[in-house]
C-alpha positions as semicolon CSV with decimal commas, in nm:
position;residue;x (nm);y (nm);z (nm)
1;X;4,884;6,320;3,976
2;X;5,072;6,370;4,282
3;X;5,392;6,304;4,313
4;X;5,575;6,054;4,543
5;X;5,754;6,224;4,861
6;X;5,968;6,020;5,065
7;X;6,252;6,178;5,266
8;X;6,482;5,915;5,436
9;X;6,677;5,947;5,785
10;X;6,969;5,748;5,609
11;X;7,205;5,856;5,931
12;X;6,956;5,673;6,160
13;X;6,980;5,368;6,003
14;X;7,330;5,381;6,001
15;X;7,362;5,438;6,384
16;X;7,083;5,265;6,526
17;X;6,899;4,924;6,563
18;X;6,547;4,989;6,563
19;X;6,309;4,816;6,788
20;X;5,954;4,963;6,779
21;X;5,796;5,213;6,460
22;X;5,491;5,410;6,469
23;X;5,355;5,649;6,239
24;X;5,271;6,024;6,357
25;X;5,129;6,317;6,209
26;X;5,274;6,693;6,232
27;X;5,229;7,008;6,308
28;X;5,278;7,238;6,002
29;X;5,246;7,646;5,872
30;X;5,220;7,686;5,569
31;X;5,562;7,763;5,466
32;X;5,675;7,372;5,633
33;X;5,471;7,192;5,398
34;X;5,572;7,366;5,139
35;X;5,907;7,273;5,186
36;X;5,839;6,906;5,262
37;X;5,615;6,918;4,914
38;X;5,934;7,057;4,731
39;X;6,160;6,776;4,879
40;X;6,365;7,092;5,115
41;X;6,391;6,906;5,419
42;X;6,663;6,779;5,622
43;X;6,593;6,521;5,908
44;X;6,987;6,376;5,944
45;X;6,979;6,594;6,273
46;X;6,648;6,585;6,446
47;X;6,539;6,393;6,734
48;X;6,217;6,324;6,957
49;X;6,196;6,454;7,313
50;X;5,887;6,463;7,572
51;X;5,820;6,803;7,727
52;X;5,512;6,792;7,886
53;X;5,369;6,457;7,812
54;X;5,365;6,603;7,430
55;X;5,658;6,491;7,158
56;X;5,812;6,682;7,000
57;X;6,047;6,691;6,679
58;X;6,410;6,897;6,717
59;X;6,610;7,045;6,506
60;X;6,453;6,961;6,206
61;X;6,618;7,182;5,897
62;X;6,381;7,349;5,639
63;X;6,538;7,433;5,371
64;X;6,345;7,764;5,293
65;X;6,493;8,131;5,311
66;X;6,155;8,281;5,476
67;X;6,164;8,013;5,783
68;X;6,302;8,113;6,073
69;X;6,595;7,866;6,267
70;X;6,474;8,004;6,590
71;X;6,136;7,798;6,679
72;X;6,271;7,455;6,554
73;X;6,020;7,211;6,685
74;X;5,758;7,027;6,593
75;X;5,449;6,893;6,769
76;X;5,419;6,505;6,692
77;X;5,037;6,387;6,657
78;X;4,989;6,045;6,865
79;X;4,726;5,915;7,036
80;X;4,737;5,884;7,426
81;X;4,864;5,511;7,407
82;X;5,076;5,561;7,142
83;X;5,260;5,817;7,367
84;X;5,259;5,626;7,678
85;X;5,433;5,366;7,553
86;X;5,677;5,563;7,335
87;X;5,766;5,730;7,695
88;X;5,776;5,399;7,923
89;X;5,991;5,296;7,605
90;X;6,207;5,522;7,566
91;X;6,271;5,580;7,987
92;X;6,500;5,290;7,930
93;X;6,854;5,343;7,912
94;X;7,053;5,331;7,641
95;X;6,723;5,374;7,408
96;X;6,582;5,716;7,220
97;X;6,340;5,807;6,952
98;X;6,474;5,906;6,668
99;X;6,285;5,996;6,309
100;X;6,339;5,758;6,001
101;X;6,106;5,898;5,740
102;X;5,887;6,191;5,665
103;X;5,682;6,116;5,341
104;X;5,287;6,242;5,242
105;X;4,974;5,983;5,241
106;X;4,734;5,964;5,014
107;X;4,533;6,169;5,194
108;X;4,780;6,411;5,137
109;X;4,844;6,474;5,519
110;X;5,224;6,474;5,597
111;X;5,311;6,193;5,843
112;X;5,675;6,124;5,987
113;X;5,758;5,732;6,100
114;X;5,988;5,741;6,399
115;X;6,149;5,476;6,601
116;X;6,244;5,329;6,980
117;X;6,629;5,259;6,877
118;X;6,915;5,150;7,018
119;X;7,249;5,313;6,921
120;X;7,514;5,046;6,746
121;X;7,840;5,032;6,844
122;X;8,114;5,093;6,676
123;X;8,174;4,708;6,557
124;X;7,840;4,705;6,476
125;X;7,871;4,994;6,223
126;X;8,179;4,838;6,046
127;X;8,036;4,506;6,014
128;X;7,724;4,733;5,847
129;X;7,975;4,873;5,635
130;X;8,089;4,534;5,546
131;X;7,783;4,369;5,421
132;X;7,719;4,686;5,214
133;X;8,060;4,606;5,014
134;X;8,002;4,317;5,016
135;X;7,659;4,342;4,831
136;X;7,810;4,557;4,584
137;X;8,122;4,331;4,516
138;X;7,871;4,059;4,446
139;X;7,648;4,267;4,221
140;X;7,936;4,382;4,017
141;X;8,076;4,097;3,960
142;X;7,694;3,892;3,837
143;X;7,687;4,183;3,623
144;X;7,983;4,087;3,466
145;X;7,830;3,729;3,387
């Protein structure tokens, strides 16, 4: 049986409000799925960018030995509509696409959900950080009872 893989952008959610997800497929060798099957991936870092009326995924961090840093991008799979609106979207100021979640269907094709977001300020990330305790506090203290 195959086994779960679900790598979260925990950074993004941190430091962005999300507006609009979609779902894309990737571009792989052989050696990049690997890595995604064996859970070495890092996507704190990357980002989406046009070039070309194509997206693209940056500086996405495999951790394998044998993969070179130097061609760090990914083609993003989307259909036409998909990617106009992601670009009239994201044209906006003040708005970017930025990747929450690489993970495996049951297909066993590896997909990556990114997201039209809108960066949070920084009142908006303490009063993030202040629900969070908050949650805990309260969960501690029913676990007392």
């Amino acid at each position: 049986m195959q086994e779960n893989i679900n790598i979260q952008n925990k950074k993004a959610r941190f430091k962005y409000i999300t507006k609009k997800k979609y779902v894309a497929g990737l571009v792989l060798t052989g050696l990049q799925i690997k890595s995604i099957r064996h859970k070495n991936v890092n996507i704190d870092n990357a980002y989406c960018n046009f070039d070309s009326n194509e997206l693209f995924l940056y500086n996405i961090n495999f951790e394998n030995s044998q993969f070179s840093k130097k061609n760090n991008s990914i083609k993003l799979l989307l259909n036409k509509n998909e990617l106009l609106k992601i670009k009239k979207d994201s044209d906006n100021p003040g708005l970017t696409i930025v990747p929450l979640n690489l993970f495996i269907n049951k297909s066993g094709f590896a997909k990556i959900q990114i997201s039209i977001a809108r960066g949070k300020k920084n009142y908006d990330k303490r009063q993030t950080i202040k629900s969070r305790e908050a949650k805990i506090k309260i969960g501690r203290i029913m676990k007392k009872k």
